[in-house]
mmCIF file of C-alpha atoms in Angstrom:
data_model
loop_
_atom_site.group_PDB
_atom_site.id
_atom_site.type_symbol
_atom_site.label_atom_id
_atom_site.label_comp_id
_atom_site.label_asym_id
_atom_site.label_seq_id
_atom_site.Cartn_x
_atom_site.Cartn_y
_atom_site.Cartn_z
ATOM 1 C CA MET A 1 -155.278 112.738 12.689
ATOM 2 C CA LEU A 2 -153.675 110.413 15.251
ATOM 3 C CA LYS A 3 -155.611 107.477 13.822
ATOM 4 C CA GLN A 4 -154.314 108.286 10.308
ATOM 5 C CA ALA A 5 -150.727 108.559 11.560
ATOM 6 C CA SER A 6 -151.028 105.173 13.295
ATOM 7 C CA ALA A 7 -152.428 103.592 10.139
ATOM 8 C CA LEU A 8 -149.609 105.105 8.079
ATOM 9 C CA ALA A 9 -146.965 103.870 10.538
ATOM 10 C CA ALA A 10 -148.473 100.366 10.501
ATOM 11 C CA GLY A 11 -148.458 100.388 6.702
ATOM 12 C CA LEU A 12 -144.817 101.474 6.586
ATOM 13 C CA LEU A 13 -143.806 98.754 9.043
ATOM 14 C CA ALA A 14 -145.640 96.147 6.988
ATOM 15 C CA ALA A 15 -143.915 97.372 3.829
ATOM 16 C CA LEU A 16 -140.509 97.276 5.506
ATOM 17 C CA SER A 17 -141.074 93.744 6.792
ATOM 18 C CA VAL A 18 -141.495 92.574 3.186
ATOM 19 C CA TRP A 19 -137.944 93.790 2.480
ATOM 20 C CA ALA A 20 -136.420 92.554 5.740
ATOM 21 C CA ALA A 21 -133.776 89.868 5.414
ATOM 22 C CA PRO A 22 -134.476 86.340 6.681
ATOM 23 C CA THR A 23 -133.384 85.984 10.298
ATOM 24 C CA VAL A 24 -132.539 82.912 12.359
ATOM 25 C CA GLU A 25 -131.773 82.414 16.027
ATOM 26 C CA MET A 26 -129.112 79.858 16.841
ATOM 27 C CA THR A 27 -129.279 78.590 20.409
ATOM 28 C CA THR A 28 -125.979 77.151 21.610
ATOM 29 C CA SER A 29 -124.884 75.709 24.930
ATOM 30 C CA LEU A 30 -123.129 79.059 25.552
ATOM 31 C CA GLY A 31 -125.971 81.389 24.506
ATOM 32 C CA LYS A 32 -127.987 82.688 21.566
ATOM 33 C CA ILE A 33 -126.764 84.141 18.275
ATOM 34 C CA THR A 34 -129.091 85.975 15.888
ATOM 35 C CA LEU A 35 -128.141 85.845 12.214
ATOM 36 C CA GLU A 36 -129.423 87.904 9.304
ATOM 37 C CA LEU A 37 -129.179 86.097 5.948
ATOM 38 C CA TYR A 38 -128.650 87.529 2.451
ATOM 39 C CA PRO A 39 -130.695 85.605 -0.137
ATOM 40 C CA GLU A 40 -130.241 88.358 -2.719
ATOM 41 C CA LYS A 41 -126.452 87.829 -2.566
ATOM 42 C CA ALA A 42 -126.240 84.054 -1.989
ATOM 43 C CA PRO A 43 -129.646 82.605 -2.950
ATOM 44 C CA LYS A 44 -128.789 78.888 -3.105
ATOM 45 C CA THR A 45 -126.643 79.013 0.031
ATOM 46 C CA VAL A 46 -129.394 80.728 2.040
ATOM 47 C CA GLU A 47 -132.000 78.351 0.622
ATOM 48 C CA MET A 48 -130.006 75.288 1.726
ATOM 49 C CA PHE A 49 -129.178 76.771 5.147
ATOM 50 C CA MET A 50 -132.872 77.587 5.729
ATOM 51 C CA TYR A 51 -133.911 74.116 4.527
ATOM 52 C CA ASN A 52 -131.502 72.477 6.974
ATOM 53 C CA ALA A 53 -132.665 74.771 9.789
ATOM 54 C CA LYS A 54 -136.367 74.046 9.079
ATOM 55 C CA HIS A 55 -135.739 70.317 9.113
ATOM 56 C CA GLY A 56 -133.731 70.315 12.366
ATOM 57 C CA PHE A 57 -130.449 69.248 10.788
ATOM 58 C CA TYR A 58 -128.320 71.512 12.993
ATOM 59 C CA GLU A 59 -129.882 70.323 16.271
ATOM 60 C CA GLY A 60 -127.237 68.554 18.334
ATOM 61 C CA THR A 61 -124.323 69.489 16.091
ATOM 62 C CA ILE A 62 -121.332 71.281 17.555
ATOM 63 C CA PHE A 63 -118.816 74.000 16.871
ATOM 64 C CA HIS A 64 -116.073 71.507 16.072
ATOM 65 C CA ARG A 65 -113.288 73.868 14.970
ATOM 66 C CA VAL A 66 -112.523 76.943 17.043
ATOM 67 C CA ILE A 67 -109.515 79.128 16.320
ATOM 68 C CA ASP A 68 -109.368 82.316 18.373
ATOM 69 C CA ASN A 69 -108.713 85.450 16.310
ATOM 70 C CA PHE A 70 -109.794 83.596 13.136
ATOM 71 C CA MET A 71 -113.203 81.836 13.136
ATOM 72 C CA ILE A 72 -115.556 79.341 14.762
ATOM 73 C CA GLN A 73 -116.842 76.516 12.546
ATOM 74 C CA GLY A 74 -119.824 74.264 13.095
ATOM 75 C CA GLY A 75 -122.851 72.511 11.729
ATOM 76 C CA GLY A 76 -121.496 69.176 10.554
ATOM 77 C CA PHE A 77 -120.365 67.079 13.525
ATOM 78 C CA LEU A 78 -121.983 65.550 16.594
ATOM 79 C CA PRO A 79 -120.331 65.812 20.050
ATOM 80 C CA ALA A 80 -118.383 62.539 19.615
ATOM 81 C CA MET A 81 -116.850 64.024 16.415
ATOM 82 C CA GLU A 82 -119.004 61.830 14.198
ATOM 83 C CA GLU A 83 -119.888 63.576 10.949
ATOM 84 C CA LYS A 84 -123.624 64.126 10.555
ATOM 85 C CA LYS A 85 -124.811 62.977 7.128
ATOM 86 C CA PRO A 86 -126.009 66.018 5.128
ATOM 87 C CA ARG A 87 -129.445 65.914 3.529
ATOM 88 C CA THR A 88 -128.550 68.486 0.903
ATOM 89 C CA PRO A 89 -126.206 68.364 -2.090
ATOM 90 C CA ALA A 90 -122.996 70.336 -2.495
ATOM 91 C CA LEU A 91 -123.521 73.953 -3.513
ATOM 92 C CA GLN A 92 -122.214 75.947 -6.430
ATOM 93 C CA ASN A 93 -119.815 78.438 -4.803
ATOM 94 C CA GLU A 94 -121.475 81.862 -4.412
ATOM 95 C CA ALA A 95 -118.424 83.720 -3.085
ATOM 96 C CA ASN A 96 -118.431 86.129 -6.054
ATOM 97 C CA ASN A 97 -121.328 88.068 -4.533
ATOM 98 C CA GLY A 98 -119.628 91.261 -3.362
ATOM 99 C CA LEU A 99 -119.673 90.268 0.322
ATOM 100 C CA THR A 100 -116.443 89.900 2.272
ATOM 101 C CA ASN A 101 -115.333 87.750 5.200
ATOM 102 C CA GLU A 102 -115.439 90.475 7.833
ATOM 103 C CA ARG A 103 -115.785 90.129 11.599
ATOM 104 C CA GLY A 104 -119.221 88.772 12.436
ATOM 105 C CA THR A 105 -120.064 87.472 8.973
ATOM 106 C CA LEU A 106 -121.421 83.985 8.347
ATOM 107 C CA ALA A 107 -119.838 81.964 5.530
ATOM 108 C CA MET A 108 -119.880 78.435 4.163
ATOM 109 C CA ALA A 109 -117.079 76.040 5.032
ATOM 110 C CA ARG A 110 -115.845 73.723 2.295
ATOM 111 C CA THR A 111 -112.978 71.484 1.243
ATOM 112 C CA MET A 112 -110.339 72.496 -1.315
ATOM 113 C CA ASP A 113 -113.023 71.876 -3.947
ATOM 114 C CA PRO A 114 -114.643 75.322 -4.318
ATOM 115 C CA HIS A 115 -118.061 73.734 -4.955
ATOM 116 C CA SER A 116 -118.113 71.331 -1.992
ATOM 117 C CA ALA A 117 -119.968 73.352 0.679
ATOM 118 C CA LYS A 118 -122.970 71.500 2.103
ATOM 119 C CA VAL A 119 -123.936 72.232 5.720
ATOM 120 C CA GLN A 120 -120.884 73.426 7.631
ATOM 121 C CA PHE A 121 -120.517 77.148 8.211
ATOM 122 C CA PHE A 122 -118.238 79.498 10.078
ATOM 123 C CA ILE A 123 -118.447 82.881 11.755
ATOM 124 C CA ASN A 124 -115.474 85.170 11.212
ATOM 125 C CA LEU A 125 -113.867 86.505 14.395
ATOM 126 C CA LYS A 126 -111.904 89.148 12.483
ATOM 127 C CA ASN A 127 -111.634 90.458 8.944
ATOM 128 C CA ASN A 128 -110.284 87.501 6.962
ATOM 129 C CA ASP A 129 -109.609 89.062 3.574
ATOM 130 C CA PHE A 130 -107.627 86.039 2.378
ATOM 131 C CA LEU A 131 -110.901 84.034 2.362
ATOM 132 C CA ASN A 132 -112.590 86.404 -0.102
ATOM 133 C CA HIS A 133 -113.303 85.794 -3.779
ATOM 134 C CA ARG A 134 -110.486 87.069 -6.011
ATOM 135 C CA SER A 135 -110.384 87.990 -9.651
ATOM 136 C CA PRO A 136 -108.741 85.490 -12.035
ATOM 137 C CA ALA A 137 -105.810 87.928 -12.322
ATOM 138 C CA ASP A 138 -105.053 87.285 -8.629
ATOM 139 C CA GLY A 139 -104.659 83.588 -9.385
ATOM 140 C CA ARG A 140 -107.276 82.481 -6.876
ATOM 141 C CA THR A 141 -110.816 82.927 -8.031
ATOM 142 C CA TRP A 142 -112.814 80.975 -5.479
ATOM 143 C CA GLY A 143 -113.278 82.229 -1.961
ATOM 144 C CA TYR A 144 -115.617 81.278 0.855
ATOM 145 C CA ALA A 145 -119.220 82.392 0.326
ATOM 146 C CA VAL A 146 -120.500 84.897 2.863
ATOM 147 C CA PHE A 147 -124.266 84.606 3.218
ATOM 148 C CA GLY A 148 -125.146 86.408 6.443
ATOM 149 C CA LYS A 149 -123.975 88.195 9.557
ATOM 150 C CA VAL A 150 -124.415 88.191 13.312
ATOM 151 C CA THR A 151 -126.852 90.903 14.392
ATOM 152 C CA GLN A 152 -127.045 89.906 18.075
ATOM 153 C CA GLY A 153 -124.903 87.632 20.199
ATOM 154 C CA MET A 154 -121.410 88.508 19.031
ATOM 155 C CA ASP A 155 -120.508 88.260 22.730
ATOM 156 C CA VAL A 156 -121.565 84.583 22.547
ATOM 157 C CA VAL A 157 -119.424 84.099 19.425
ATOM 158 C CA ASP A 158 -116.466 85.656 21.257
ATOM 159 C CA LYS A 159 -117.133 83.398 24.278
ATOM 160 C CA ILE A 160 -117.052 80.335 21.993
ATOM 161 C CA ALA A 161 -113.775 81.603 20.503
ATOM 162 C CA LYS A 162 -112.140 81.497 23.962
ATOM 163 C CA VAL A 163 -113.028 77.913 24.952
ATOM 164 C CA PRO A 164 -110.083 75.541 25.511
ATOM 165 C CA THR A 165 -109.385 73.354 22.471
ATOM 166 C CA GLY A 166 -107.339 70.277 21.699
ATOM 167 C CA ASN A 167 -107.151 67.329 19.334
ATOM 168 C CA ALA A 168 -109.865 64.727 18.804
ATOM 169 C CA GLY A 169 -108.420 61.943 16.698
ATOM 170 C CA TYR A 170 -106.933 63.641 13.663
ATOM 171 C CA TYR A 171 -109.094 66.769 14.133
ATOM 172 C CA GLN A 172 -107.426 69.838 15.621
ATOM 173 C CA ASP A 173 -108.822 72.921 17.373
ATOM 174 C CA VAL A 174 -111.770 70.955 18.803
ATOM 175 C CA PRO A 175 -113.359 72.398 21.968
ATOM 176 C CA VAL A 176 -112.467 70.223 24.965
ATOM 177 C CA THR A 177 -116.052 70.629 26.211
ATOM 178 C CA PRO A 178 -118.452 70.468 23.251
ATOM 179 C CA VAL A 179 -120.203 73.702 22.295
ATOM 180 C CA VAL A 180 -123.552 72.317 21.151
ATOM 181 C CA ILE A 181 -125.928 73.938 18.681
ATOM 182 C CA GLN A 182 -129.212 73.108 20.371
ATOM 183 C CA ASN A 183 -131.357 74.479 17.541
ATOM 184 C CA VAL A 184 -131.553 76.973 14.705
ATOM 185 C CA LYS A 185 -134.977 78.614 14.709
ATOM 186 C CA ILE A 186 -136.261 80.711 11.832
ATOM 187 C CA ILE A 187 -137.491 84.051 13.166
ATOM 188 C CA SER A 188 -138.473 85.544 9.811
ATOM 189 C CA GLU A 189 -138.240 84.246 6.281
ATOM 190 C CA LYS A 190 -138.315 87.600 4.453
#
């Protein structure tokens, strides 16, 4: 009976792992952040993020824009504020996916062009409803695509949010001491 129960439990765990969301671990100079990704909601965004993670693109990049009580942004610049050349094309905006920019969510950064996101991302420090997708009736249809959330390490995110910032050339809100993304390791792909 015990043997059957163990076999059943193992089978259930295996079945659940098939449905588990992809997970990555981001190691920063201030600690580790575990992120769960949502390919069913933002398939192309997750695919490109995973591609960049697998190929080491994020290694050595920094959180280059930190605004306490708003968000921390990273993934596109090196410590000397040199932009790292993306290997992937701009994405079609996937903000109309039902996910919202709530505290702890991971979203794509972009320019004013709604379809310009490539590699930069941000983690929301609070609920930022104004970044969400809106209906055409609201006059602003494109938001910022949420594609994951922090599952562990929100204390690290909050620590990053509190670092002293200043200007670096024409960039504002840049940490005085770089917060380096040492690597982004894929823990599970499904």
